[in-house]
XYZ file of C-alpha atoms in Angstrom:
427
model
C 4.355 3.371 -1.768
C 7.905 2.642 -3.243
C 8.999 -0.661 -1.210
C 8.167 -4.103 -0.450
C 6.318 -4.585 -3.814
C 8.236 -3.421 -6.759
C 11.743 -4.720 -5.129
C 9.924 -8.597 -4.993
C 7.184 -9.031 -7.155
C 9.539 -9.387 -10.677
C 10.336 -12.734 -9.650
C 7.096 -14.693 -8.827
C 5.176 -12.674 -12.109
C 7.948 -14.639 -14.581
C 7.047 -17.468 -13.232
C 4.043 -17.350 -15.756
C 4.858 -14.425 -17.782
C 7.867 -14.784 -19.793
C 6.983 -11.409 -22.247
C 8.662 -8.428 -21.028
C 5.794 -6.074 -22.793
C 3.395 -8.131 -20.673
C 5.418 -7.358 -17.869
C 5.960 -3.922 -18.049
C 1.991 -3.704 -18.779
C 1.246 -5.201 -15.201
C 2.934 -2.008 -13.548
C 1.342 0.377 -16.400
C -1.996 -1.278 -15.551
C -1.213 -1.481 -11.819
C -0.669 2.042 -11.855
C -3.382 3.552 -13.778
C -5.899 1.583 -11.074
C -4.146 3.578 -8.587
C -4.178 6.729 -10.140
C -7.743 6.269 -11.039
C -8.091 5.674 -7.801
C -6.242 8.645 -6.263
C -8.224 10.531 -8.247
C -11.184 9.782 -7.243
C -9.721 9.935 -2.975
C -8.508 13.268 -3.878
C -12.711 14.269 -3.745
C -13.472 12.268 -0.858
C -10.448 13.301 1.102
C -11.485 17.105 0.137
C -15.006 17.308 0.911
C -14.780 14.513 3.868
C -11.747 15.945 5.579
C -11.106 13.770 8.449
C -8.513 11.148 9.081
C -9.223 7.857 8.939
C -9.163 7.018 5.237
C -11.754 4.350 4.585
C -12.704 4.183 7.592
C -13.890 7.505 7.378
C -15.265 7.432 4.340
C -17.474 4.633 4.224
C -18.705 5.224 7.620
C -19.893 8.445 6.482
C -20.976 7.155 2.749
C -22.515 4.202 3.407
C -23.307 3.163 7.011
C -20.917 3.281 10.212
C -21.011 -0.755 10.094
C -18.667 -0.994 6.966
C -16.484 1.865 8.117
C -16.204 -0.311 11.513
C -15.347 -3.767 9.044
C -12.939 -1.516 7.086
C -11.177 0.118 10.422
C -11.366 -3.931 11.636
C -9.271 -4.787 8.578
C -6.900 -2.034 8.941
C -6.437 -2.727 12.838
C -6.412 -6.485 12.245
C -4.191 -6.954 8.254
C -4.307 -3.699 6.284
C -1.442 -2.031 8.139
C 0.002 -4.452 10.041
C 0.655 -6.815 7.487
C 2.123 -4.478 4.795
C 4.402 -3.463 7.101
C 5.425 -7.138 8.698
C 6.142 -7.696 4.411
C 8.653 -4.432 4.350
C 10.166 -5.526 7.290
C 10.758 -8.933 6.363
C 11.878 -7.745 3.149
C 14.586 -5.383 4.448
C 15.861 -8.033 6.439
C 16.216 -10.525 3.470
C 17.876 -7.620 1.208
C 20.337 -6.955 4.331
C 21.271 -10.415 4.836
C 21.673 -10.624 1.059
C 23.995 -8.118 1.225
C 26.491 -8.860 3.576
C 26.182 -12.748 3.482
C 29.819 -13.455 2.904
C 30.929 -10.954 5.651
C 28.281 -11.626 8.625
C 25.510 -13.192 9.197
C 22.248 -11.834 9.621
C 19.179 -13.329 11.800
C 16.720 -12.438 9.021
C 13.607 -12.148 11.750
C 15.951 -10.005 14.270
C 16.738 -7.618 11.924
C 12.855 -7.215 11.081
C 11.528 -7.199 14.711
C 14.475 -4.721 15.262
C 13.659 -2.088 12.407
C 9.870 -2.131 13.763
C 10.805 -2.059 17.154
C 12.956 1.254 16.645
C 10.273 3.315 13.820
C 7.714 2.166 16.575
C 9.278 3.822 18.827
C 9.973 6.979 17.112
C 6.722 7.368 15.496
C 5.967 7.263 19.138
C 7.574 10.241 20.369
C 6.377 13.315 18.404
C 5.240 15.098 15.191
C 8.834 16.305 14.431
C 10.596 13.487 14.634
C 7.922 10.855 13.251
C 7.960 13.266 10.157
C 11.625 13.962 9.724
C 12.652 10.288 9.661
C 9.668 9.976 6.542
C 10.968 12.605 5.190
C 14.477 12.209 5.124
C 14.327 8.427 4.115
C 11.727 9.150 1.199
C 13.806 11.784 -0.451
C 16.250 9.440 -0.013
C 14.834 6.593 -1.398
C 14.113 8.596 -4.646
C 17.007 9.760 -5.275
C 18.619 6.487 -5.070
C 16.573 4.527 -7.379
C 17.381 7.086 -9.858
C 20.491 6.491 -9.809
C 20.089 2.813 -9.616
C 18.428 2.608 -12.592
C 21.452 5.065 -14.639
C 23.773 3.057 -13.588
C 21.943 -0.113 -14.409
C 21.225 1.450 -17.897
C 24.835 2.618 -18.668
C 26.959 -0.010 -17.338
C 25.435 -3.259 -18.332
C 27.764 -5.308 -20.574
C 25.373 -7.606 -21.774
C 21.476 -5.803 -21.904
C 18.459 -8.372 -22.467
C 16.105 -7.614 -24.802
C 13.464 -5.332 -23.542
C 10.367 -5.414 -25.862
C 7.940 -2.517 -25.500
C 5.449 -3.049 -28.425
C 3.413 -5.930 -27.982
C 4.650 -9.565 -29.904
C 2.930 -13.110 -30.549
C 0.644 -14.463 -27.815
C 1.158 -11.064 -25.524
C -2.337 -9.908 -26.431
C -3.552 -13.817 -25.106
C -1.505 -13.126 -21.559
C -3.026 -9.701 -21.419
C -6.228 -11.294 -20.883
C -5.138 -14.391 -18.987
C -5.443 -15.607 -15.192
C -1.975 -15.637 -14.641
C -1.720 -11.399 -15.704
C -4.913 -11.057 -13.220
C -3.253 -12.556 -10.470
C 0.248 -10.864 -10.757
C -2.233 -7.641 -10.837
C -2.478 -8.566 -6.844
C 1.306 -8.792 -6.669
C 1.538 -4.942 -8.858
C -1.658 -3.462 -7.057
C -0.033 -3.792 -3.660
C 3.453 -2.606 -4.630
C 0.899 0.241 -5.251
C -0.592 0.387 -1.689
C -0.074 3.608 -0.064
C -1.270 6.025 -2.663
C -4.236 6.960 -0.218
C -1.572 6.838 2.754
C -2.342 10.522 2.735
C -6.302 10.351 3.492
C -5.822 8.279 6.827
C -3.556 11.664 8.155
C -5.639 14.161 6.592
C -6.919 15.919 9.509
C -3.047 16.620 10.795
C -2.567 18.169 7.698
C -2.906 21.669 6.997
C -5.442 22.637 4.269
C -6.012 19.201 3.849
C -8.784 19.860 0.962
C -5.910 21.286 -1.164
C -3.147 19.494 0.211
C -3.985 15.894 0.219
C -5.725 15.897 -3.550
C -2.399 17.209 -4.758
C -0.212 14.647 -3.003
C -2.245 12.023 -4.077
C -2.140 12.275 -7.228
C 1.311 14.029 -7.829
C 2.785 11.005 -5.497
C 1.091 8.266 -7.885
C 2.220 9.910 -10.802
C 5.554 9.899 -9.508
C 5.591 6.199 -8.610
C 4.076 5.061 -11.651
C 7.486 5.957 -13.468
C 9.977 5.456 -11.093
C 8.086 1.513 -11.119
C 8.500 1.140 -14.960
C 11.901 2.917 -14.668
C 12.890 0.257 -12.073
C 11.644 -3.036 -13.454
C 12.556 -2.367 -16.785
C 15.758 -1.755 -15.607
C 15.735 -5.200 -13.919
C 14.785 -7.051 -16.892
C 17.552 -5.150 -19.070
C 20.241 -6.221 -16.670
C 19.596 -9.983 -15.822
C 18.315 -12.949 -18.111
C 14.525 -13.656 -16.377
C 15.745 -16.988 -15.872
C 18.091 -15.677 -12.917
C 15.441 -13.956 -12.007
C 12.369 -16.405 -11.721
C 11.016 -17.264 -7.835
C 13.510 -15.112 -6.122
C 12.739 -12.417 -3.709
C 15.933 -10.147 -3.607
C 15.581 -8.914 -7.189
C 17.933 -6.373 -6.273
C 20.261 -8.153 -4.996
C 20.592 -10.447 -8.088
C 20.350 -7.278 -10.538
C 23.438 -5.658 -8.492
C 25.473 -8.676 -8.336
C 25.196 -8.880 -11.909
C 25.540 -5.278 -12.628
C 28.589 -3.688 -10.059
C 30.093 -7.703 -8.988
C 30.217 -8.800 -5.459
C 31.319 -5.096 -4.026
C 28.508 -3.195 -5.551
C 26.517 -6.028 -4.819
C 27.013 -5.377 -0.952
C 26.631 -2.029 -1.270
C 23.702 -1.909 -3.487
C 22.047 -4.366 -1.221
C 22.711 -2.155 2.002
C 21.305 0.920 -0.109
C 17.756 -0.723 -1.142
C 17.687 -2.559 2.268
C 17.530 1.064 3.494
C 14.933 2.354 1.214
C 12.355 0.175 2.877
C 12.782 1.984 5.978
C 10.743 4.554 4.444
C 8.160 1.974 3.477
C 8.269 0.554 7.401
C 8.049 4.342 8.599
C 5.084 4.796 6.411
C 3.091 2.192 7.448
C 3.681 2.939 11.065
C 2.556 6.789 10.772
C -0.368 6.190 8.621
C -2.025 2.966 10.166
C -2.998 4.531 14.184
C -4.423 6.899 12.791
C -7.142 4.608 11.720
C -6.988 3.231 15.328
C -7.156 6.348 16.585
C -10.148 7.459 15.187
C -12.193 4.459 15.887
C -10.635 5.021 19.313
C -12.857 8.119 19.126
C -15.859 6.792 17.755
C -15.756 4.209 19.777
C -15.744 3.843 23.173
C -14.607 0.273 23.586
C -11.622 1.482 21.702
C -11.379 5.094 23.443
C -7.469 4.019 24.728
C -6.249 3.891 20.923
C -7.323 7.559 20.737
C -5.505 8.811 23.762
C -2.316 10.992 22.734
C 0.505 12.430 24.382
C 1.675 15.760 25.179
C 3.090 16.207 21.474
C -0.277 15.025 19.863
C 0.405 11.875 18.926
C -1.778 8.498 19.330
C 1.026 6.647 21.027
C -0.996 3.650 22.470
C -2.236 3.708 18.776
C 0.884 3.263 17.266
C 2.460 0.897 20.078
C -0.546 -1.364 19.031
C 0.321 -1.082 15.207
C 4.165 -2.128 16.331
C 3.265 -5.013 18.029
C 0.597 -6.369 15.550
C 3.208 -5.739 12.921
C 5.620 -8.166 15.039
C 2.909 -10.697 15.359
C 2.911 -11.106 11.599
C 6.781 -11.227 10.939
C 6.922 -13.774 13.928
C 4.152 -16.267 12.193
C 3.560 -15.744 8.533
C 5.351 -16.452 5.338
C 5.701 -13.842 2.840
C 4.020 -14.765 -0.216
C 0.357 -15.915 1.521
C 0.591 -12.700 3.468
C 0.932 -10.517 0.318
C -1.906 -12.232 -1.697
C -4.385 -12.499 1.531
C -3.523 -9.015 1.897
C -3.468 -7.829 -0.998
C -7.298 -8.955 -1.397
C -8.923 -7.436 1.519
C -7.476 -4.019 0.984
C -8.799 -4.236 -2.924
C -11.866 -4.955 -1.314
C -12.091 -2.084 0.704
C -10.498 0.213 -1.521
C -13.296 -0.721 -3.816
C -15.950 -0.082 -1.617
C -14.613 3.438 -1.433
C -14.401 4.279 -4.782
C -17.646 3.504 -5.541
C -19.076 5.688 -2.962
C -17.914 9.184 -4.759
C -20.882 8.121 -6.858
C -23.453 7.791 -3.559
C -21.419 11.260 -2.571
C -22.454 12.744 -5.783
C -26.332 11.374 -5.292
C -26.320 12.761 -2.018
C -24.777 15.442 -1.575
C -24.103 16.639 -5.763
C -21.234 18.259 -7.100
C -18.840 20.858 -4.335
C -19.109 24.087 -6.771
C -17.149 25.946 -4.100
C -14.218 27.845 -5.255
C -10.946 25.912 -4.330
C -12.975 22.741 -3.808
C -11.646 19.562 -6.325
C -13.554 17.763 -8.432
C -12.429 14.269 -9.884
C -10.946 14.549 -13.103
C -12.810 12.973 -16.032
C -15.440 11.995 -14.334
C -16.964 9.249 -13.628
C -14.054 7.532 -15.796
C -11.530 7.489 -12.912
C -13.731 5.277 -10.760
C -15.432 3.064 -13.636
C -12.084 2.452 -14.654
C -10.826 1.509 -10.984
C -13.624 -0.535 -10.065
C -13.080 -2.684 -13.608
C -9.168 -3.253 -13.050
C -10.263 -4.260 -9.531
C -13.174 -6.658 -9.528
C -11.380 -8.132 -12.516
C -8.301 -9.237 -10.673
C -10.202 -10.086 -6.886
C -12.482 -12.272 -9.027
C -9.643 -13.751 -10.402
C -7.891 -14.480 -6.926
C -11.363 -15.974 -5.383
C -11.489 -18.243 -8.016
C -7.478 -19.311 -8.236
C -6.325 -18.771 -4.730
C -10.212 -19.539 -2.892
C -7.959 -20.178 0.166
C -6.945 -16.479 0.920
C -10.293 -15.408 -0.430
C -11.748 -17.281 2.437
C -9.766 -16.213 4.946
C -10.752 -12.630 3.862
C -14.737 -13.474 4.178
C -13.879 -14.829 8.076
C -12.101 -11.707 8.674
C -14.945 -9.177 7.544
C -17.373 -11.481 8.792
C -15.284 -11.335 12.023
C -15.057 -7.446 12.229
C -19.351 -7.306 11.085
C -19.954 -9.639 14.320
C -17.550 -7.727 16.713
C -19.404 -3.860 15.020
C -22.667 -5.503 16.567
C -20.891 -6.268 19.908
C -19.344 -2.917 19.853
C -22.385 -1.531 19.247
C -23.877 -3.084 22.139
C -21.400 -2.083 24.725
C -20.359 0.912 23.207
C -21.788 4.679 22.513
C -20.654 5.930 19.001
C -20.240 9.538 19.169
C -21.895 10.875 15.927
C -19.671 12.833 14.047
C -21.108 15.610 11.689
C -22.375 14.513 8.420
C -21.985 15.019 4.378
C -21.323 18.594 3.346
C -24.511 19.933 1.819
């Protein structure tokens, strides 16, 4: 989760929001969708354990059309451009960096990072998960001690309001707060990073509820933590339009030298985000590989078990993106389709429920407060996408052609292909 998002977002959601409550309410609002939501995974993931994520799940909930649309999306945006964003971001926080010393071809450095985690991810179990390991342990500990040393060494702190003043109840409910939701919700994508390996996993119905939600949780402070930090350290003047928040925030806080080094450090951190992406997304390929048999090479592994034509194809979609998009209509577009599809799923725990009723088994989970988890995802969500069709119709478009795309090519499939049913609900 922790990457592209909350180390770029800051500066395009002052652009309209100038209330630092209001700001720090985006990420507590943005994170409470995706808990909501993880809760409510954690169930499907546990009684539907197979990876694939939504794939999976709305094949099995719904109809195998609109797990085919969903897998489309994922083969076609949901992982490749995420991951062309981290890349392109790690490049721009590099360059940032060490402008005054060397300079940095911004796209080099992002075809190179996905060229190399491509390549490992490629290779086996062991070393795809020891390189996400390593670099997300990593990446925790240093924000933590970004943010101390942010908070203790500032010498002169902004004000950082976090009770609600005059007109912040007015942006709370505006168009400008729904559309920065986009920006928040996917700094949030990848809590459900854990459903689309869930059949790698060992005990998965145990294992993947409890990273789920424990992961979220974790995020959701280390994301106030983080931007609150950023708006104690710089005036948001500095900070409005600019994509290296970190950057700026260092130079301000350590001078030029910590500034380098600072920069280096974060520019790291989205390694993890890269390496993420890149383990999590074939896996979606893979299983439509086997499901389908027009797509039966994406399934093929190697001796060590892993779907390396899959992830080869994830690589060089991932390149495709860096090499002809720009950042910002990338995130939004994005951003969009995967709330759609996340929505989708959510809302099926309720035609699981119908179905199939409540798992009483011992050890089985059960979401939390339910059906408030859900209800309360599916609000935050159709709120903001209805938002972004009606302010930004352009991506929202470009969204319709691309499920409509991946409905037409499920027929064609269909035709040419034999799906290999896989077994059913849990009664």
């Amino acid at each position: 989760m922790v990457g592209t998002g909350v180390f770029t977002s800051l500066g395009y959601q002052i652009i309209d929001i100038k209330s630092t409550f209001v700001l720090l309410m985006l990420w507590l609002v943005g994170g409470i969708a995706a808990l909501c939501g993880a809760l409510t995974y954690a169930e499907l993931a546990s009684r539907l354990p197979r990876s694939g994520g939504e794939y999976n799940f709305l094949s099995q909930l719904y109809h195998p059309s609109l797990g085919f649309v969903s897998g489309w999306v994922s083969l076609t945006v949901g992982f490749a451009a995420p991951t062309a964003l981290a890349a392109m971001t790690f490049a721009a926080y590099l360059d940032s960096s060490v402008s005054h010393l060397v300079s940095v071809n911004r796209m080099t450095a992002a075809l190179a990072l996905v060229a190399v985690v491509t390549y490992v991810h490629g290779r086996n179990h062991k070393a795809s998960g020891g390189l996400q390991n390593w670099f997300t342990v990593l990446k925790v500990l240093l924000i933590v001690g970004f943010v101390t040393l942010v908070g203790t060494t500032v010498e002169a702190p902004q004000t950082v309001n976090l009770l609600p003043t005059d007109g912040d109840g007015t942006l709370l409910l505006s168009s400008a707060f729904a559309i920065s939701l986009i920006y928040v919700n996917y700094a949030y994508t990848g809590w459900n990073s854990a459903t689309y390996i869930a059949g790698e996993v060992e005990n998965p119905s145990k294992s993947v509820p409890l990273v789920l939600i424990g992961g979220t949780a974790v995020v959701i402070l280390l994301y106030l933590a983080l931007n609150a930090a950023f708006l104690y350290a710089v005036p948001m003047a500095e900070l409005e339009g600019r994509l290296e928040i970190g950057v700026i925030v260092a130079q301000q806080t350590f001078g030029s030298t910590g500034a380098l080094v600072m920069g280096g450090v974060l520019s790291l951190l989205l390694v993890s985000t890269v390496s993420a992406m890149l383990m999590a997304g074939p896996r979606v390929l893979q299983v439509m590989g086997e499901d389908f048999r027009l797509f039966r090479r994406l399934a093929l592994r190697n001796a060590s078990g892993v779907p390396r034509t899959a992830v080869y194809t994830q690589g060089g979609l991932t390149i495709l993106f860096i090499v002809t998009s720009t950042f910002e209509s990338v995130l939004v577009f994005s951003g969009f389709i995967l709330g759609l599809s996340s929505l989708a799923t959510v809302l099926g725990v309720f035609v699981l429920r119908y179905r199939c009723g409540v798992d009483r088994q011992a050890g089985s989970y059960r979401t939390w407060l339910f059906p408030l988890p859900p209800l309360i995802y599916s609000a935050i969500m159709i709120w903001t996408l209805s938002f972004i069709a009606f302010n930004r119709p352009q991506e929202a478009a470009i969204a319709a052609i691309i499920i409509g795309l991946g409905f037409i090519s499920y027929l064609l499939t269909e035709k040419y292909s034999a799906i290999e049913r896989k077994p059913v609900l849990k009664q």
